CSV table of C-alpha atoms and ligand atoms in Angstrom, one decimal:
chain,number,residue,atom,x,y,z
R,1,MET,CA,-91.6,49.9,-30.1
R,2,LYS,CA,-90.6,50.7,-33.6
R,3,LYS,CA,-87.2,49.6,-34.5
R,4,GLU,CA,-84.8,52.3,-35.7
R,5,ILE,CA,-82.7,51.6,-38.8
R,6,LEU,CA,-79.0,52.5,-38.3
R,7,VAL,CA,-77.4,51.1,-41.4
R,8,SER,CA,-79.0,50.2,-44.8
R,9,LEU,CA,-77.6,48.6,-47.9
R,10,LYS,CA,-79.9,49.2,-50.8
R,11,ASP,CA,-79.3,47.3,-54.0
R,12,THR,CA,-75.6,47.6,-53.3
R,13,SER,CA,-73.1,46.1,-55.7
R,14,ILE,CA,-69.3,46.3,-55.2
R,15,THR,CA,-67.0,45.8,-58.1
R,16,TYR,CA,-63.2,45.4,-57.9
R,17,ASN,CA,-61.2,46.9,-60.7
R,18,ASN,CA,-57.7,45.3,-61.1
R,19,ARG,CA,-56.0,47.1,-63.9
R,20,GLY,CA,-59.1,47.3,-66.0
R,21,LYS,CA,-60.3,43.7,-65.1
R,22,LEU,CA,-63.6,44.1,-63.4
R,23,PHE,CA,-65.0,41.6,-60.9
R,24,GLU,CA,-68.3,42.1,-59.2
R,25,ALA,CA,-67.8,40.6,-55.7
R,26,VAL,CA,-71.2,41.8,-54.3
R,27,HIS,CA,-74.3,41.9,-56.4
R,28,LYS,CA,-77.4,44.0,-55.5
R,29,VAL,CA,-77.4,43.3,-51.8
R,30,SER,CA,-80.1,44.9,-49.6
R,31,PHE,CA,-80.5,44.7,-45.8
R,32,ASP,CA,-81.1,46.9,-42.8
R,33,ILE,CA,-79.3,46.8,-39.5
R,34,TYR,CA,-81.4,48.0,-36.6
R,35,LYS,CA,-80.0,50.1,-33.9
R,36,GLY,CA,-78.9,47.9,-31.0
R,37,GLU,CA,-79.0,44.6,-32.8
R,38,THR,CA,-76.3,42.1,-33.9
R,39,PHE,CA,-76.8,41.4,-37.5
R,40,SER,CA,-74.7,38.6,-38.8
R,41,LEU,CA,-73.6,37.9,-42.3
R,42,VAL,CA,-72.7,34.3,-42.9
R,43,GLY,CA,-71.3,32.5,-45.9
R,44,GLU,CA,-68.3,30.6,-47.2
R,45,SER,CA,-64.9,32.2,-47.9
R,46,GLY,CA,-65.0,34.4,-51.0
R,47,SER,CA,-68.7,35.1,-50.8
R,48,GLY,CA,-68.2,38.9,-50.4
R,49,LYS,CA,-68.5,39.4,-46.6
R,50,THR,CA,-65.3,41.3,-46.1
R,51,THR,CA,-66.0,43.3,-49.2
R,52,ILE,CA,-69.3,44.5,-47.7
R,53,GLY,CA,-67.5,45.4,-44.5
R,54,ARG,CA,-64.9,47.4,-46.4
R,55,ALA,CA,-67.6,49.3,-48.4
R,56,ILE,CA,-69.3,50.2,-45.1
R,57,MET,CA,-65.9,51.4,-43.8
R,58,LYS,CA,-65.5,53.5,-47.0
R,59,ILE,CA,-62.4,51.5,-48.0
R,60,VAL,CA,-63.9,50.3,-51.3
R,61,PRO,CA,-66.5,52.2,-53.3
R,62,THR,CA,-69.9,50.8,-54.3
R,63,SER,CA,-70.7,50.3,-58.0
R,64,ASN,CA,-74.4,50.3,-57.7
R,65,GLY,CA,-77.0,51.2,-55.0
R,66,ASP,CA,-76.3,52.9,-51.7
R,67,ILE,CA,-75.0,52.5,-48.2
R,68,ILE,CA,-76.9,54.6,-45.8
R,69,TYR,CA,-75.9,55.4,-42.2
R,70,LYS,CA,-78.3,57.3,-40.0
R,71,GLY,CA,-80.2,58.4,-43.0
R,72,ASP,CA,-77.2,59.7,-45.0
R,73,LYS,CA,-75.6,58.2,-48.0
R,74,ILE,CA,-72.0,57.4,-47.0
R,75,ASP,CA,-70.9,55.9,-50.3
R,76,LYS,CA,-71.2,59.4,-51.9
R,77,LYS,CA,-69.0,62.4,-51.6
R,78,MET,CA,-68.8,63.6,-48.0
R,79,ASN,CA,-67.1,66.7,-46.7
R,80,LYS,CA,-64.1,66.4,-44.3
R,81,GLU,CA,-66.1,66.9,-41.2
R,82,GLU,CA,-68.7,64.3,-42.2
R,83,ILE,CA,-65.9,61.7,-43.0
R,84,ARG,CA,-64.2,62.5,-39.7
R,85,LYS,CA,-67.4,61.9,-37.7
R,86,TYR,CA,-68.3,58.8,-39.7
R,87,LYS,CA,-64.8,57.3,-39.3
R,88,GLN,CA,-65.0,57.8,-35.6
R,89,GLU,CA,-68.5,56.3,-35.1
R,90,VAL,CA,-68.0,53.3,-37.3
R,91,GLN,CA,-65.1,50.9,-36.5
R,92,MET,CA,-64.0,47.5,-37.7
R,93,ILE,CA,-62.5,44.6,-35.8
R,94,PHE,CA,-60.4,42.4,-38.1
R,95,GLN,CA,-60.1,38.7,-38.5
R,96,ASP,CA,-56.4,38.1,-37.9
R,97,PRO,CA,-55.1,39.7,-34.8
R,98,MET,CA,-51.6,38.6,-35.8
R,99,ALA,CA,-51.6,40.5,-39.0
R,100,SER,CA,-53.7,43.5,-38.2
R,101,LEU,CA,-51.5,45.0,-35.5
R,102,ASN,CA,-48.3,47.0,-36.3
R,103,GLU,CA,-45.5,44.9,-34.8
R,104,ARG,CA,-43.1,47.8,-34.3
R,105,ALA,CA,-45.5,49.9,-32.4
R,106,LYS,CA,-46.3,49.7,-28.7
R,107,VAL,CA,-49.8,48.9,-27.6
R,108,ASP,CA,-50.1,52.5,-26.4
R,109,TYR,CA,-49.6,53.8,-30.0
R,110,ILE,CA,-51.7,51.0,-31.6
R,111,VAL,CA,-54.7,51.8,-29.4
R,112,SER,CA,-54.2,55.6,-29.8
R,113,GLU,CA,-53.8,55.6,-33.6
R,114,GLY,CA,-57.4,56.8,-34.3
R,115,LEU,CA,-57.1,59.4,-31.6
R,116,TYR,CA,-54.0,60.8,-33.2
R,117,ASN,CA,-55.5,60.7,-36.7
R,118,PHE,CA,-58.6,62.6,-35.7
R,119,GLY,CA,-57.0,64.7,-32.9
R,120,LEU,CA,-59.5,63.3,-30.3
R,121,PHE,CA,-57.7,64.5,-27.2
R,122,SER,CA,-56.6,67.8,-25.8
R,123,SER,CA,-53.7,66.7,-23.6
R,124,GLU,CA,-51.3,63.8,-23.3
R,125,LYS,CA,-53.0,62.9,-20.0
R,126,GLU,CA,-56.4,62.7,-21.7
R,127,ARG,CA,-55.1,60.5,-24.5
R,128,TYR,CA,-53.5,58.1,-22.0
R,129,GLU,CA,-56.6,58.0,-19.9
R,130,LYS,CA,-58.6,57.0,-23.0
R,131,VAL,CA,-56.1,54.2,-23.8
R,132,GLU,CA,-56.2,53.0,-20.2
R,133,THR,CA,-60.0,52.9,-20.2
R,134,ALA,CA,-60.1,51.0,-23.5
R,135,LEU,CA,-57.6,48.5,-22.2
R,136,LEU,CA,-59.6,48.0,-19.0
R,137,ASP,CA,-62.8,47.7,-21.0
R,138,VAL,CA,-61.4,44.7,-22.9
R,139,GLY,CA,-60.0,43.0,-19.8
R,140,LEU,CA,-56.4,44.0,-20.1
R,141,ILE,CA,-54.3,45.9,-17.6
R,142,PRO,CA,-53.1,49.4,-18.4
R,143,GLU,CA,-49.5,48.4,-17.9
R,144,PHE,CA,-49.7,46.5,-21.2
R,145,ALA,CA,-49.6,49.9,-23.0
R,146,SER,CA,-45.8,49.9,-22.9
R,147,ARG,CA,-45.5,46.5,-24.5
R,148,PHE,CA,-45.3,45.2,-28.1
R,149,PRO,CA,-47.9,43.0,-29.8
R,150,HIS,CA,-45.6,40.0,-30.1
R,151,GLU,CA,-45.6,39.7,-26.3
R,152,PHE,CA,-49.3,38.8,-26.4
R,153,SER,CA,-51.3,35.6,-27.1
R,154,GLY,CA,-53.8,35.6,-30.0
R,155,GLY,CA,-56.7,36.2,-27.6
R,156,GLN,CA,-55.0,39.2,-26.0
R,157,ARG,CA,-54.1,40.6,-29.4
R,158,GLN,CA,-57.7,40.4,-30.5
R,159,ARG,CA,-58.5,42.3,-27.2
R,160,ILE,CA,-56.0,44.9,-28.3
R,161,GLY,CA,-57.8,45.1,-31.7
R,162,ILE,CA,-61.1,45.6,-29.9
R,163,ALA,CA,-59.6,48.3,-27.6
R,164,ARG,CA,-58.4,50.1,-30.7
R,165,ALA,CA,-61.9,50.3,-32.0
R,166,LEU,CA,-63.5,51.1,-28.6
R,167,VAL,CA,-61.2,54.0,-27.8
R,168,MET,CA,-62.9,55.9,-30.6
R,169,ASN,CA,-66.3,55.7,-28.8
R,170,PRO,CA,-68.0,54.0,-31.8
R,171,ARG,CA,-71.7,53.5,-32.3
R,172,PHE,CA,-71.4,50.8,-34.9
R,173,ILE,CA,-68.8,48.0,-35.2
R,174,VAL,CA,-68.1,45.7,-38.1
R,175,ALA,CA,-66.6,42.6,-36.6
R,176,ASP,CA,-65.1,40.6,-39.4
R,177,GLU,CA,-64.6,37.0,-38.3
R,178,PRO,CA,-63.2,38.2,-35.0
R,179,ILE,CA,-62.7,34.7,-33.6
R,180,SER,CA,-61.9,32.7,-36.7
R,181,ALA,CA,-58.1,32.9,-36.2
R,182,LEU,CA,-58.3,32.2,-32.5
R,183,ASP,CA,-57.8,29.0,-30.6
R,184,VAL,CA,-61.1,27.2,-30.1
R,185,SER,CA,-60.6,27.4,-26.3
R,186,ILE,CA,-60.6,31.2,-26.1
R,187,ARG,CA,-63.3,31.9,-28.7
R,188,ALA,CA,-66.1,32.0,-26.2
R,189,GLN,CA,-64.3,34.5,-24.1
R,190,VAL,CA,-63.9,36.9,-27.0
R,191,ILE,CA,-67.6,36.4,-28.0
R,192,ASN,CA,-68.7,37.1,-24.4
R,193,LEU,CA,-66.5,40.2,-24.3
R,194,LEU,CA,-68.1,41.5,-27.5
R,195,ASN,CA,-71.6,40.8,-26.1
R,196,GLU,CA,-70.8,42.6,-22.8
R,197,LEU,CA,-69.4,45.6,-24.6
R,198,LYS,CA,-72.4,45.8,-26.8
R,199,LYS,CA,-74.7,46.1,-23.8
R,200,LYS,CA,-72.4,48.4,-21.8
R,201,LYS,CA,-71.7,50.8,-24.6
R,202,ASP,CA,-75.0,50.6,-26.4
R,203,LEU,CA,-73.4,49.3,-29.7
R,204,THR,CA,-74.7,47.9,-32.9
R,205,TYR,CA,-72.8,45.1,-34.6
R,206,LEU,CA,-72.4,43.7,-38.1
R,207,PHE,CA,-70.9,40.3,-37.2
R,208,ILE,CA,-69.2,38.4,-40.1
R,209,ALA,CA,-68.7,34.7,-39.9
R,210,HIS,CA,-68.2,31.7,-42.2
R,211,ASP,CA,-70.2,29.2,-40.3
R,212,LEU,CA,-73.6,29.3,-38.6
R,213,SER,CA,-72.5,27.7,-35.3
R,214,VAL,CA,-70.6,30.8,-34.3
R,215,VAL,CA,-73.5,33.2,-34.8
R,216,LYS,CA,-76.5,31.2,-33.5
R,217,PHE,CA,-76.6,32.6,-30.0
R,218,ILE,CA,-75.3,36.1,-30.6
R,219,SER,CA,-77.3,37.2,-33.6
R,220,ASP,CA,-80.7,38.9,-33.6
R,221,ARG,CA,-80.9,38.4,-37.4
R,222,ILE,CA,-78.8,36.6,-39.9
R,223,GLY,CA,-78.2,37.1,-43.6
R,224,VAL,CA,-76.8,34.2,-45.5
R,225,ILE,CA,-74.6,35.2,-48.5
R,226,TYR,CA,-73.5,33.0,-51.4
R,227,GLY,CA,-71.5,34.2,-54.4
R,228,GLY,CA,-72.0,37.9,-53.6
R,229,LYS,CA,-75.8,37.6,-53.2
R,230,ILE,CA,-77.9,37.3,-50.0
R,231,VAL,CA,-79.9,34.1,-50.4
R,232,GLU,CA,-81.8,34.2,-47.1
R,233,LEU,CA,-82.4,36.6,-44.3
R,234,ALA,CA,-84.3,35.9,-41.1
R,235,GLU,CA,-84.3,36.2,-37.3
R,236,SER,CA,-81.7,33.9,-35.9
R,237,ILE,CA,-84.3,31.5,-34.3
R,238,ASP,CA,-86.3,31.4,-37.5
R,239,LEU,CA,-83.4,30.7,-39.7
R,240,PHE,CA,-82.3,27.7,-37.5
R,241,LYS,CA,-85.9,26.4,-37.3
R,242,ASN,CA,-87.1,26.9,-40.8
R,243,PRO,CA,-84.3,27.3,-43.3
R,244,TYR,CA,-85.6,27.4,-46.8
R,245,HIS,CA,-82.7,28.0,-49.2
R,246,PRO,CA,-80.7,24.9,-50.0
R,247,TYR,CA,-77.5,26.8,-49.3
R,248,THR,CA,-78.7,27.7,-45.8
R,249,ARG,CA,-79.6,24.1,-45.3
R,250,SER,CA,-76.2,23.0,-46.4
R,251,LEU,CA,-74.5,25.5,-43.9
R,252,LEU,CA,-76.8,24.2,-41.1
R,253,SER,CA,-76.0,20.6,-41.8
R,254,ALA,CA,-72.4,21.4,-41.1
R,255,VAL,CA,-73.0,22.9,-37.7
R,256,PRO,CA,-71.3,20.7,-35.0
R,257,LEU,CA,-73.7,18.9,-32.7
R,258,PRO,CA,-73.1,18.8,-29.0
R,259,ASP,CA,-74.2,15.1,-28.8
R,260,PRO,CA,-71.1,13.1,-30.0
R,261,ILE,CA,-73.2,10.2,-31.2
R,262,LYS,CA,-75.4,12.5,-33.4
R,263,GLU,CA,-72.3,14.4,-34.5
R,264,LYS,CA,-70.7,11.1,-35.7
R,265,SER,CA,-73.7,10.1,-37.7
R,266,LYS,CA,-74.7,13.5,-39.1
R,267,VAL,CA,-75.0,14.0,-42.8
R,268,ILE,CA,-73.6,17.1,-44.4
R,269,ILE,CA,-75.7,18.3,-47.3
R,270,ASP,CA,-73.8,19.6,-50.3
R,271,TYR,CA,-75.1,22.7,-52.1
R,272,ASN,CA,-75.1,22.6,-55.9
R,273,PRO,CA,-76.0,26.0,-57.3
R,274,GLU,CA,-76.9,24.3,-60.6
R,275,ILE,CA,-80.2,23.0,-59.1
R,276,HIS,CA,-81.7,26.5,-59.7
R,277,GLN,CA,-83.0,26.7,-63.3
R,278,TYR,CA,-84.3,30.2,-63.4
R,279,ASP,CA,-85.9,31.5,-66.6
R,280,GLU,CA,-88.6,34.0,-67.4
R,281,PHE,CA,-91.4,31.7,-66.1
R,282,SER,CA,-89.5,30.7,-63.0
R,283,LYS,CA,-88.0,34.0,-62.0
R,284,CYS,CA,-85.6,34.3,-59.1
R,285,GLU,CA,-86.9,36.9,-56.7
R,286,TRP,CA,-86.4,38.1,-53.1
R,287,ILE,CA,-89.6,36.9,-51.4
R,288,GLU,CA,-90.9,37.4,-47.9
R,289,VAL,CA,-92.0,33.9,-47.0
R,290,ASP,CA,-92.8,34.6,-43.3
R,291,LYS,CA,-92.9,37.8,-41.5
R,292,GLY,CA,-89.3,39.1,-41.6
R,293,HIS,CA,-88.1,35.9,-43.3
R,294,PHE,CA,-86.8,36.5,-46.9
R,295,VAL,CA,-85.5,34.0,-49.4
R,296,LEU,CA,-84.1,34.3,-52.9
R,297,GLY,CA,-85.8,31.9,-55.2
R,298,SER,CA,-88.6,31.4,-57.6
R,299,ASN,CA,-92.2,30.9,-56.3
R,300,GLN,CA,-92.1,27.3,-57.5
R,301,GLU,CA,-88.9,26.7,-55.7
R,302,ILE,CA,-90.1,28.3,-52.5
R,303,SER,CA,-93.3,26.2,-52.4
R,304,LYS,CA,-91.2,23.1,-52.9
R,305,TRP,CA,-88.8,24.1,-50.2
R,306,GLN,CA,-91.7,24.9,-47.8
R,307,LYS,CA,-93.0,21.3,-48.2
R,308,GLU,CA,-89.6,20.0,-47.2
R,309,ILE,CA,-89.6,21.7,-43.8
B,3,ADP,P1,-65.1,36.8,-47.9
B,3,ADP,O1,-64.8,37.9,-46.9
B,3,ADP,O2,-66.6,36.4,-47.8
B,3,ADP,O3,-64.2,35.6,-47.8
B,3,ADP,P2,-64.2,38.7,-49.8
B,3,ADP,O4,-65.1,39.9,-49.7
B,3,ADP,O5,-62.9,38.8,-49.2
B,3,ADP,O6,-64.9,37.4,-49.3
B,3,ADP,O7,-64.0,38.4,-51.4
B,3,ADP,C1,-65.1,38.3,-52.3
B,3,ADP,C2,-64.6,38.1,-53.7
B,3,ADP,O8,-63.9,39.2,-54.1
B,3,ADP,C3,-63.6,36.9,-53.8
B,3,ADP,O9,-63.8,36.3,-55.0
B,3,ADP,C4,-62.3,37.6,-53.8
B,3,ADP,O10,-61.3,36.8,-54.5
B,3,ADP,C5,-62.6,38.9,-54.5
B,3,ADP,N1,-61.7,40.0,-54.1
B,3,ADP,C6,-61.4,40.4,-52.8
B,3,ADP,N2,-60.6,41.5,-52.8
B,3,ADP,C7,-60.3,41.7,-54.1
B,3,ADP,C8,-59.5,42.7,-54.7
B,3,ADP,N3,-58.8,43.6,-54.1
B,3,ADP,N4,-59.4,42.7,-56.1
B,3,ADP,C9,-60.1,41.7,-56.8
B,3,ADP,N5,-60.9,40.8,-56.2
B,3,ADP,C10,-61.0,40.8,-54.9
B,4,MG,MG1,-63.5,37.8,-45.3
C-alpha cells in the first residue's frame, strides 16, 4: 500500500529575529510524515526541535522553504476558515505540564479553551459532553472538571494537557517531549496512553525527544537533529541497527542498557562536530545510504562510516 504523506517540511529554515538580531535555529530541514505514523525528532537541547514544532503550529514563521499539510502550504497566508480548520486538526502537547496549564482556571475551562476559541459546540450540554469524553479518553474521571490544576500530580496534569488537545478531534499531534518533565515511574503510562489514543483515534504524531531511549519502541521513523540540521533519518529499527552519523552513534551510546553490568561498563562516545572537514571536494550532502535511510555527510565520510558498522 502506498503511504500517504500528511505533513512535509521542504528545505525549511526558521530564523528568530530578536530586535534585529537574527538567529537561524533551523537550517534547510526536509522530511515527510506519513499518515498514521509516529515520526520522532531526536536531538540535544537547543537543536531546534521545539522551533520546528512551533512552525508547524504556525506560532513562528518559516524563513525559507515550506511546510505542507495535506498538500497545502500552511506557512503562507491562509484565510480565516483555513486557519480555523488547521488549528483544530493540528494540536500540540507540551513538555512541562506544570507550566503549560493555566493555574487559575478549572480543568473544565482548560480543556474547553479550544472549543470556545473556535465555537465548536452548539450548547453548553454538548460542550460539557466533549470535555467529559476527552477526560475519560485520557483515563481521568469527569468529576475532575471542577478542580484546579494544582490539585493534580504531574502525570495527571499531562493527561489534562492531552485531553485539551484531544477535545479538538485532531488528526495530527505534535508531542513536544511530553514525558521529559515527568517522574520516571509514570513515563511509561503516558507513552502507553499516547499509543492507545493513536490507534483509537487514527492519529499521526510528531514526537519530540532529547534521547533515543524514549523513542525506540514508539517510532516508525526517526530523524536525528543537531544544530538545526537533520543529520540522519531512518526507520527506527534501521537507525538502531546501523547508525552512520557520528552524532547518532553518540546519542545511541548514551542509551541506558537493561543489563546492569553492561550499563556500568558502557562507553559513551562524544561527538565533536569539528571532525567534519567539508570543502568543495568533500561536499556535505544528504545521501540515501540504504532504502529510506538518509545521512548528512560527504561520500568519503559515508563510506568510512559504513566500514565501521
Ligand atoms: P530544542 O527544542 O531542540 O531544545 P529550540 O527549538 O527550543 O530547541 O531552540 C533552538 C535554538 O533557538 C536554541 O539555540 C534557542 O536558544 C533558540 N531560540 C529558541 N527560541 C528563541 C527565540 N524566541 N528567540 C531567539 N532564539 C530562540
Ligand atoms: Mg524543546
